[in-house]
mmCIF file of C-alpha atoms in Angstrom:
data_model
loop_
_atom_site.group_PDB
_atom_site.id
_atom_site.type_symbol
_atom_site.label_atom_id
_atom_site.label_comp_id
_atom_site.label_asym_id
_atom_site.label_seq_id
_atom_site.Cartn_x
_atom_site.Cartn_y
_atom_site.Cartn_z
ATOM 1 C CA MET A 298 16.389 6.251 -15.937
ATOM 2 C CA ASN A 299 15.571 2.672 -16.737
ATOM 3 C CA PRO A 300 13.454 1.797 -13.623
ATOM 4 C CA LEU A 301 15.255 -1.183 -13.209
ATOM 5 C CA VAL A 302 18.745 0.675 -12.653
ATOM 6 C CA ASP A 303 17.512 2.772 -10.269
ATOM 7 C CA PRO A 304 19.422 2.214 -7.767
ATOM 8 C CA ALA A 305 16.538 2.157 -5.320
ATOM 9 C CA ILE A 306 15.163 -0.906 -7.212
ATOM 10 C CA LEU A 307 18.586 -2.319 -7.605
ATOM 11 C CA PHE A 308 19.090 -2.369 -4.107
ATOM 12 C CA PHE A 309 15.600 -4.408 -3.410
ATOM 13 C CA VAL A 310 16.740 -6.975 -5.782
ATOM 14 C CA PHE A 311 19.763 -7.337 -4.109
ATOM 15 C CA GLY A 312 17.736 -8.186 -0.809
ATOM 16 C CA VAL A 313 15.907 -10.721 -2.311
ATOM 17 C CA PHE A 314 18.949 -11.939 -3.792
ATOM 18 C CA ALA A 315 20.314 -12.057 -0.276
ATOM 19 C CA GLY A 316 17.415 -13.759 1.469
ATOM 20 C CA LEU A 317 16.660 -16.429 -1.341
ATOM 21 C CA VAL A 318 20.548 -17.398 -0.884
ATOM 22 C CA LYS A 319 19.727 -17.636 3.014
ATOM 23 C CA SER A 320 22.480 -14.698 3.825
ATOM 24 C CA ASN A 321 22.722 -13.549 7.215
ATOM 25 C CA LEU A 322 22.406 -10.374 6.185
ATOM 26 C CA GLU A 323 19.443 -8.263 8.096
ATOM 27 C CA ILE A 324 18.491 -4.612 9.358
ATOM 28 C CA PRO A 325 18.002 -4.619 12.734
ATOM 29 C CA PRO A 326 14.107 -4.258 13.434
ATOM 30 C CA ALA A 327 14.642 -0.711 15.359
ATOM 31 C CA ILE A 328 16.789 0.734 11.991
ATOM 32 C CA SER A 329 13.698 -0.678 9.540
ATOM 33 C CA ARG A 330 11.385 0.976 11.661
ATOM 34 C CA PHE A 331 13.276 4.331 11.991
ATOM 35 C CA LEU A 332 13.675 4.204 8.110
ATOM 36 C CA SER A 333 9.655 3.420 7.739
ATOM 37 C CA LEU A 334 8.845 6.326 10.047
ATOM 38 C CA TYR A 335 11.342 8.635 8.369
ATOM 39 C CA LEU A 336 9.822 7.773 4.823
ATOM 40 C CA LEU A 337 6.626 8.858 6.012
ATOM 41 C CA MET A 338 7.406 12.025 7.845
ATOM 42 C CA ALA A 339 9.492 13.215 4.537
ATOM 43 C CA LEU A 340 6.613 12.180 2.467
ATOM 44 C CA GLY A 341 4.164 14.420 4.570
ATOM 45 C CA LEU A 342 6.459 16.997 4.766
ATOM 46 C CA LYS A 343 6.956 17.329 0.734
ATOM 47 C CA GLY A 344 2.904 16.645 0.412
ATOM 48 C CA GLY A 345 2.310 19.910 2.806
ATOM 49 C CA PHE A 346 4.907 21.836 1.101
ATOM 50 C CA ALA A 347 3.499 21.526 -2.112
ATOM 51 C CA LEU A 348 -0.235 21.875 -0.545
ATOM 52 C CA ALA A 349 0.949 25.047 0.878
ATOM 53 C CA GLN A 350 1.882 26.206 -2.749
ATOM 54 C CA SER A 351 -1.415 25.011 -4.453
ATOM 55 C CA GLY A 352 -3.882 25.237 -2.286
ATOM 56 C CA LEU A 353 -7.022 23.435 -2.095
ATOM 57 C CA THR A 354 -9.124 23.053 -5.056
ATOM 58 C CA PRO A 355 -11.604 21.401 -6.709
ATOM 59 C CA GLN A 356 -9.178 19.040 -8.289
ATOM 60 C CA VAL A 357 -7.688 18.321 -4.954
ATOM 61 C CA ALA A 358 -11.376 17.651 -3.795
ATOM 62 C CA VAL A 359 -11.952 15.055 -6.703
ATOM 63 C CA SER A 360 -8.519 12.875 -6.169
ATOM 64 C CA LEU A 361 -9.566 12.425 -2.421
ATOM 65 C CA SER A 362 -12.909 11.268 -3.535
ATOM 66 C CA LEU A 363 -11.727 9.227 -6.038
ATOM 67 C CA ALA A 364 -9.332 7.659 -3.642
ATOM 68 C CA VAL A 365 -11.897 6.784 -0.898
ATOM 69 C CA PHE A 366 -14.284 5.555 -3.389
ATOM 70 C CA LEU A 367 -11.276 3.253 -4.803
ATOM 71 C CA ALA A 368 -10.866 1.984 -1.316
ATOM 72 C CA VAL A 369 -14.477 0.458 -0.184
ATOM 73 C CA LEU A 370 -14.883 -0.788 -3.730
ATOM 74 C CA VAL A 371 -11.728 -2.764 -4.223
ATOM 75 C CA PRO A 372 -12.366 -4.967 -0.758
ATOM 76 C CA TRP A 373 -15.664 -5.379 -1.726
ATOM 77 C CA LEU A 374 -14.860 -6.408 -5.701
ATOM 78 C CA SER A 375 -12.004 -8.628 -4.209
ATOM 79 C CA TYR A 376 -14.193 -10.506 -1.418
ATOM 80 C CA GLN A 377 -16.913 -11.467 -3.818
ATOM 81 C CA TRP A 378 -14.186 -13.079 -6.005
ATOM 82 C CA LEU A 379 -12.474 -14.605 -3.583
ATOM 83 C CA ARG A 380 -15.175 -16.186 -1.614
ATOM 84 C CA ARG A 381 -15.098 -18.486 -4.480
ATOM 85 C CA LEU A 382 -11.885 -19.836 -3.575
ATOM 86 C CA LEU A 383 -11.534 -19.317 0.375
ATOM 87 C CA SER A 384 -13.432 -19.498 3.472
ATOM 88 C CA GLY A 385 -14.879 -16.529 4.530
ATOM 89 C CA PHE A 386 -12.445 -15.321 7.045
ATOM 90 C CA ASP A 387 -9.381 -15.794 4.655
ATOM 91 C CA ALA A 388 -11.247 -13.945 1.885
ATOM 92 C CA ALA A 389 -12.009 -10.916 4.165
ATOM 93 C CA ALA A 390 -8.555 -10.985 5.527
ATOM 94 C CA LEU A 391 -7.502 -11.201 1.806
ATOM 95 C CA ALA A 392 -9.670 -8.791 0.621
ATOM 96 C CA ALA A 393 -8.406 -6.398 3.247
ATOM 97 C CA THR A 394 -5.088 -6.357 2.577
ATOM 98 C CA TYR A 395 -5.593 -5.892 -1.187
ATOM 99 C CA GLY A 396 -8.048 -3.138 -0.864
ATOM 100 C CA SER A 397 -5.565 -1.315 1.560
ATOM 101 C CA VAL A 398 -2.610 0.216 0.485
ATOM 102 C CA SER A 399 1.355 -0.157 0.602
ATOM 103 C CA ALA A 400 3.195 3.246 1.726
ATOM 104 C CA VAL A 401 6.493 2.013 0.580
ATOM 105 C CA THR A 402 5.128 1.163 -3.121
ATOM 106 C CA PHE A 403 3.588 4.525 -2.897
ATOM 107 C CA ILE A 404 6.799 6.373 -2.369
ATOM 108 C CA THR A 405 8.727 4.392 -4.840
ATOM 109 C CA ALA A 406 6.076 5.354 -7.234
ATOM 110 C CA MET A 407 6.457 8.832 -6.500
ATOM 111 C CA ASN A 408 10.484 8.362 -6.725
ATOM 112 C CA HIS A 409 9.721 7.259 -10.030
ATOM 113 C CA LEU A 410 7.522 10.386 -11.290
ATOM 114 C CA GLU A 411 10.370 12.489 -9.825
ATOM 115 C CA THR A 412 12.735 10.747 -11.532
ATOM 116 C CA HIS A 413 11.128 11.243 -14.789
ATOM 117 C CA GLY A 414 9.927 15.155 -14.461
ATOM 118 C CA LEU A 415 6.342 13.849 -13.765
ATOM 119 C CA ALA A 416 4.460 16.419 -11.277
ATOM 120 C CA TYR A 417 1.849 14.995 -9.104
ATOM 121 C CA GLY A 418 -0.220 16.958 -6.072
ATOM 122 C CA GLY A 419 1.012 16.965 -2.946
ATOM 123 C CA HIS A 420 -2.331 15.983 -2.033
ATOM 124 C CA MET A 421 -2.163 12.379 -2.881
ATOM 125 C CA ALA A 422 -0.412 11.657 0.618
ATOM 126 C CA ALA A 423 -3.355 12.205 2.114
ATOM 127 C CA ALA A 424 -5.492 10.035 -0.583
ATOM 128 C CA MET A 425 -2.567 7.020 0.696
ATOM 129 C CA ALA A 426 -3.888 8.037 4.247
ATOM 130 C CA LEU A 427 -7.373 8.000 3.375
ATOM 131 C CA MET A 428 -6.951 4.669 1.971
ATOM 132 C CA GLU A 429 -6.021 2.906 4.310
ATOM 133 C CA SER A 430 -8.506 2.300 6.523
ATOM 134 C CA PRO A 431 -11.739 1.313 5.149
ATOM 135 C CA ALA A 432 -10.636 -1.928 3.754
ATOM 136 C CA ILE A 433 -9.687 -2.733 7.692
ATOM 137 C CA ILE A 434 -13.353 -1.705 8.457
ATOM 138 C CA PHE A 435 -14.999 -3.844 5.787
ATOM 139 C CA ALA A 436 -13.072 -6.871 6.849
ATOM 140 C CA VAL A 437 -13.914 -6.325 10.018
ATOM 141 C CA LEU A 438 -17.961 -5.723 9.318
ATOM 142 C CA MET A 439 -17.490 -9.381 7.299
ATOM 143 C CA ALA A 440 -16.306 -11.021 10.033
ATOM 144 C CA ASN A 441 -18.826 -9.954 12.280
ATOM 145 C CA ARG A 442 -21.174 -11.014 9.942
ATOM 146 C CA LEU A 443 -19.588 -14.219 9.406
ATOM 147 C CA ARG A 444 -19.425 -14.838 13.373
ATOM 148 C CA GLY A 445 -23.288 -14.121 13.679
ATOM 149 C CA GLN A 446 -23.895 -16.846 11.073
ATOM 150 C CA MET A 447 -21.912 -19.324 12.955
ATOM 151 C CA ALA A 448 -23.465 -17.980 16.026
ATOM 152 C CA GLN A 449 -26.839 -19.360 14.968
ATOM 153 C CA THR A 450 -25.756 -23.016 14.358
ATOM 154 C CA ALA A 451 -22.634 -22.926 16.718
ATOM 155 C CA PRO A 452 -22.922 -20.676 20.117
ATOM 156 C CA ALA A 453 -19.134 -20.794 20.590
ATOM 157 C CA GLY A 454 -18.194 -18.765 17.735
ATOM 158 C CA GLY A 455 -16.013 -16.180 18.189
ATOM 159 C CA PRO A 456 -16.605 -12.718 19.761
ATOM 160 C CA ARG A 457 -17.277 -9.732 17.798
ATOM 161 C CA MET A 458 -14.894 -7.094 17.195
ATOM 162 C CA PRO A 459 -16.117 -3.958 18.528
ATOM 163 C CA ILE A 460 -16.366 -1.142 15.084
ATOM 164 C CA GLY A 461 -15.776 1.355 17.861
ATOM 165 C CA LYS A 462 -12.110 -0.210 18.591
ATOM 166 C CA VAL A 463 -11.252 -1.016 14.855
ATOM 167 C CA LEU A 464 -12.046 2.632 14.112
ATOM 168 C CA HIS A 465 -9.909 4.392 16.802
ATOM 169 C CA GLU A 466 -6.963 2.319 16.117
ATOM 170 C CA SER A 467 -7.028 2.857 11.944
ATOM 171 C CA PHE A 468 -7.234 6.493 12.700
ATOM 172 C CA THR A 469 -5.035 6.651 15.200
ATOM 173 C CA ASP A 470 -2.288 4.411 14.198
ATOM 174 C CA GLY A 471 1.378 6.254 14.747
ATOM 175 C CA ALA A 472 2.531 5.734 11.443
ATOM 176 C CA GLN A 473 -0.651 7.445 9.795
ATOM 177 C CA LEU A 474 -0.952 10.310 12.123
ATOM 178 C CA LEU A 475 2.893 10.968 11.649
ATOM 179 C CA LEU A 476 2.066 11.266 8.082
ATOM 180 C CA LEU A 477 -0.925 13.733 8.426
ATOM 181 C CA GLY A 478 0.819 15.384 10.990
ATOM 182 C CA ALA A 479 4.222 15.975 8.716
ATOM 183 C CA MET A 480 1.964 17.185 6.063
ATOM 184 C CA LEU A 481 -0.085 19.694 8.584
ATOM 185 C CA ILE A 482 3.260 21.013 9.380
ATOM 186 C CA GLY A 483 4.787 21.259 5.656
ATOM 187 C CA MET A 484 1.231 23.026 4.921
ATOM 188 C CA LEU A 485 1.718 25.639 8.038
ATOM 189 C CA SER A 486 5.464 26.267 7.245
ATOM 190 C CA GLY A 487 5.534 26.971 3.470
ATOM 191 C CA ASP A 488 8.183 27.762 1.331
ATOM 192 C CA ALA A 489 10.416 28.833 4.400
ATOM 193 C CA GLY A 490 9.776 25.144 6.567
ATOM 194 C CA GLN A 491 10.684 23.690 2.682
ATOM 195 C CA ARG A 492 13.985 25.463 2.408
ATOM 196 C CA ALA A 493 14.809 24.539 6.134
ATOM 197 C CA MET A 494 13.854 21.065 5.981
ATOM 198 C CA GLN A 495 15.519 20.298 2.410
ATOM 199 C CA PRO A 496 18.700 18.501 3.660
ATOM 200 C CA PHE A 497 15.791 16.025 5.692
ATOM 201 C CA SER A 498 13.271 15.901 3.550
ATOM 202 C CA GLY A 499 15.148 16.038 -0.304
ATOM 203 C CA ASP A 500 18.682 15.312 0.081
ATOM 204 C CA LEU A 501 18.278 12.254 2.168
ATOM 205 C CA PHE A 502 15.194 10.425 0.714
ATOM 206 C CA LYS A 503 16.571 8.615 -2.083
ATOM 207 C CA GLY A 504 19.332 7.111 -0.033
ATOM 208 C CA MET A 505 16.813 6.200 2.722
ATOM 209 C CA LEU A 506 14.646 4.945 0.245
ATOM 210 C CA ALA A 507 17.194 2.180 -0.892
ATOM 211 C CA PHE A 508 18.129 1.300 2.630
ATOM 212 C CA PHE A 509 14.640 0.577 3.177
ATOM 213 C CA LEU A 510 13.747 -1.375 0.161
ATOM 214 C CA LEU A 511 16.996 -3.337 0.878
ATOM 215 C CA ASP A 512 15.338 -4.510 3.976
ATOM 216 C CA MET A 513 11.851 -5.006 2.271
ATOM 217 C CA GLY A 514 13.602 -7.270 -0.341
ATOM 218 C CA LEU A 515 15.046 -9.166 2.390
ATOM 219 C CA MET A 516 11.515 -9.608 3.834
ATOM 220 C CA ALA A 517 10.007 -10.503 0.494
ATOM 221 C CA ALA A 518 12.540 -13.390 0.179
ATOM 222 C CA ARG A 519 11.581 -14.688 3.555
ATOM 223 C CA ASN A 520 7.698 -14.828 2.950
ATOM 224 C CA LEU A 521 7.876 -16.577 -0.316
ATOM 225 C CA PRO A 522 7.840 -19.848 1.821
ATOM 226 C CA GLY A 523 4.327 -18.695 2.630
ATOM 227 C CA LEU A 524 3.286 -19.313 -1.143
ATOM 228 C CA ARG A 525 3.848 -22.802 -1.124
ATOM 229 C CA GLY A 526 0.869 -25.329 -1.493
ATOM 230 C CA GLN A 527 -1.349 -22.322 -2.188
ATOM 231 C CA SER A 528 -3.515 -22.606 -4.567
ATOM 232 C CA LEU A 529 -2.721 -21.903 -8.235
ATOM 233 C CA TRP A 530 -5.879 -19.706 -8.725
ATOM 234 C CA LEU A 531 -4.460 -17.333 -5.460
ATOM 235 C CA MET A 532 -0.903 -16.908 -7.746
ATOM 236 C CA VAL A 533 -3.435 -15.739 -10.278
ATOM 237 C CA TYR A 534 -5.004 -13.324 -8.033
ATOM 238 C CA GLY A 535 -1.827 -11.792 -6.769
ATOM 239 C CA LEU A 536 -0.502 -10.895 -9.652
ATOM 240 C CA LEU A 537 -3.924 -10.327 -11.861
ATOM 241 C CA ALA A 538 -5.399 -8.218 -8.501
ATOM 242 C CA PRO A 539 -2.842 -4.982 -9.029
ATOM 243 C CA LEU A 540 -3.440 -5.095 -12.790
ATOM 244 C CA THR A 541 -7.466 -5.151 -12.650
ATOM 245 C CA HIS A 542 -7.265 -2.739 -9.702
ATOM 246 C CA ALA A 543 -4.966 -0.155 -11.382
ATOM 247 C CA SER A 544 -6.889 -0.414 -14.321
ATOM 248 C CA MET A 545 -10.361 0.612 -12.723
ATOM 249 C CA ALA A 546 -8.456 3.477 -11.151
ATOM 250 C CA LEU A 547 -7.245 4.725 -14.465
ATOM 251 C CA ALA A 548 -10.892 4.162 -16.292
ATOM 252 C CA LEU A 549 -12.038 6.573 -13.430
ATOM 253 C CA CYS A 550 -8.998 8.804 -13.616
ATOM 254 C CA TRP A 551 -9.969 9.388 -17.368
ATOM 255 C CA THR A 552 -13.698 9.872 -16.990
ATOM 256 C CA LEU A 553 -13.181 12.430 -14.169
ATOM 257 C CA GLY A 554 -10.265 14.327 -15.985
ATOM 258 C CA VAL A 555 -7.614 13.726 -13.158
ATOM 259 C CA PRO A 556 -3.940 14.777 -14.005
ATOM 260 C CA GLN A 557 -1.379 12.198 -15.378
ATOM 261 C CA GLY A 558 0.991 12.175 -12.001
ATOM 262 C CA ASP A 559 -1.907 12.278 -9.903
ATOM 263 C CA ALA A 560 -3.519 9.411 -11.836
ATOM 264 C CA VAL A 561 -0.414 7.144 -12.011
ATOM 265 C CA LEU A 562 -0.374 7.432 -8.079
ATOM 266 C CA LEU A 563 -3.874 6.426 -7.790
ATOM 267 C CA MET A 564 -3.227 3.381 -10.315
ATOM 268 C CA VAL A 565 -0.439 2.395 -7.631
ATOM 269 C CA LEU A 566 -2.395 2.818 -4.630
ATOM 270 C CA ALA A 567 -4.891 0.859 -5.823
ATOM 271 C CA ALA A 568 -2.913 -1.987 -7.246
ATOM 272 C CA SER A 569 -0.547 -2.127 -4.014
ATOM 273 C CA ALA A 570 -1.381 -4.597 -0.832
ATOM 274 C CA SER A 571 -0.460 -3.667 2.441
ATOM 275 C CA TYR A 572 1.761 -6.051 4.167
ATOM 276 C CA ILE A 573 2.289 -4.207 7.563
ATOM 277 C CA ALA A 574 -0.614 -1.852 8.637
ATOM 278 C CA VAL A 575 -3.672 -4.421 7.436
ATOM 279 C CA PRO A 576 -1.639 -7.224 8.861
ATOM 280 C CA ALA A 577 -0.994 -6.104 12.019
ATOM 281 C CA VAL A 578 -4.790 -5.274 12.940
ATOM 282 C CA LEU A 579 -6.243 -8.451 11.443
ATOM 283 C CA ARG A 580 -4.033 -11.007 13.514
ATOM 284 C CA TYR A 581 -6.214 -9.835 16.556
ATOM 285 C CA ALA A 582 -9.280 -8.786 14.722
ATOM 286 C CA LEU A 583 -9.379 -11.817 12.234
ATOM 287 C CA PRO A 584 -7.787 -14.484 14.125
ATOM 288 C CA GLU A 585 -9.577 -17.234 12.407
ATOM 289 C CA ALA A 586 -7.948 -15.695 9.144
ATOM 290 C CA ASN A 587 -4.404 -17.762 7.941
ATOM 291 C CA PRO A 588 -1.482 -15.232 7.937
ATOM 292 C CA SER A 589 0.811 -16.751 6.094
ATOM 293 C CA LEU A 590 -1.637 -16.590 3.175
ATOM 294 C CA TYR A 591 -2.496 -12.596 3.037
ATOM 295 C CA VAL A 592 1.036 -11.982 4.266
ATOM 296 C CA GLY A 593 2.949 -14.905 1.944
ATOM 297 C CA LEU A 594 0.941 -13.294 -1.007
ATOM 298 C CA SER A 595 0.914 -9.559 -0.899
ATOM 299 C CA LEU A 596 4.599 -9.240 0.464
ATOM 300 C CA GLY A 597 5.980 -12.474 -1.448
ATOM 301 C CA LEU A 598 4.433 -11.964 -4.598
ATOM 302 C CA THR A 599 2.603 -8.534 -5.308
ATOM 303 C CA PHE A 600 5.014 -6.377 -3.555
ATOM 304 C CA PRO A 601 7.729 -7.455 -5.527
ATOM 305 C CA PHE A 602 5.915 -7.435 -9.012
ATOM 306 C CA ASN A 603 4.539 -3.569 -8.482
ATOM 307 C CA ILE A 604 8.288 -2.791 -7.404
ATOM 308 C CA LEU A 605 9.688 -4.189 -10.316
ATOM 309 C CA LEU A 606 7.214 -4.090 -13.174
ATOM 310 C CA GLY A 607 4.081 -2.759 -11.872
ATOM 311 C CA ILE A 608 5.128 0.983 -11.768
ATOM 312 C CA PRO A 609 6.604 1.780 -14.531
ATOM 313 C CA LEU A 610 3.752 -0.437 -16.680
ATOM 314 C CA TYR A 611 1.438 2.197 -15.096
ATOM 315 C CA ALA A 612 3.087 4.959 -15.699
ATOM 316 C CA HIS A 613 3.150 4.070 -19.426
ATOM 317 C CA VAL A 614 -0.246 2.931 -19.985
ATOM 318 C CA ALA A 615 -1.225 6.385 -18.211
ATOM 319 C CA SER A 616 1.091 8.168 -20.276
ATOM 320 C CA VAL A 617 -0.782 6.597 -23.544
ATOM 321 C CA ALA A 618 -4.185 6.709 -21.886
ATOM 322 C CA LEU A 619 -4.410 10.586 -20.670
ATOM 323 C CA GLY A 620 -2.044 11.937 -23.678
ATOM 324 C CA GLY A 621 0.872 12.539 -21.219
#
């Protein structure tokens, strides 16, 4: 199926259109939250069922280690470049946003692979969970460092954010716990659990994803105004960063012999940018940063780019490079 005529993708496009024409169409926040939790729960179950069949192998360890490495490398490299364009706090916040991951982009990519019959490992759901927190920790460390430098010249600098508190909130976040818990339940219940949950985690999945992408389209349209007045170089970053990060992931996957399906998902994870979990933490961890910048760029530009063009592009390039 052409990704641009996939019903889920078309609902995203329709949501963007409805938002741009200022329609009063909206998804109630409680429904949006439910859809998000459903998708994470279904994703975790799918991953757990797959892991119950394949087991924990050296290849699984390679993919998970690579995911953690990318989660550390991407925000560090992003900060080095963004510091040339932005204040330290804005650069740290944007680096964290692009160093973390988008669950919806990942789920859409997974749906793309299933539609095209390309296998991937169930452990990739765990890879997504592992890639969320390192960027947040990096941003808080950089912010504390900047506050320390400011305090030397201006004692009224902002308070340091305790790393322990950040670690606790990162690893006990409800959405992340649900994903990991559902994956564990899938592993423990195995084939019997998969048959029992098929109507929930299988048959309903496509429709729920389409409904959620409709809401994401509306949100993307609402965040486009946040891009007004921003530097052209930041717009370029919002488009080139996902391509660069995906290329880094592909090179590492090619070097380490990661299977094609897993490589595509690692490319998507590296290319995606968080617009929910990380911004929520940054609002209190880095109050000095501008939320309209990191939310507007990630949700208004990078997210639509990845959903409409990036995912099929990454899949095609991985197919050529890895001989699929």
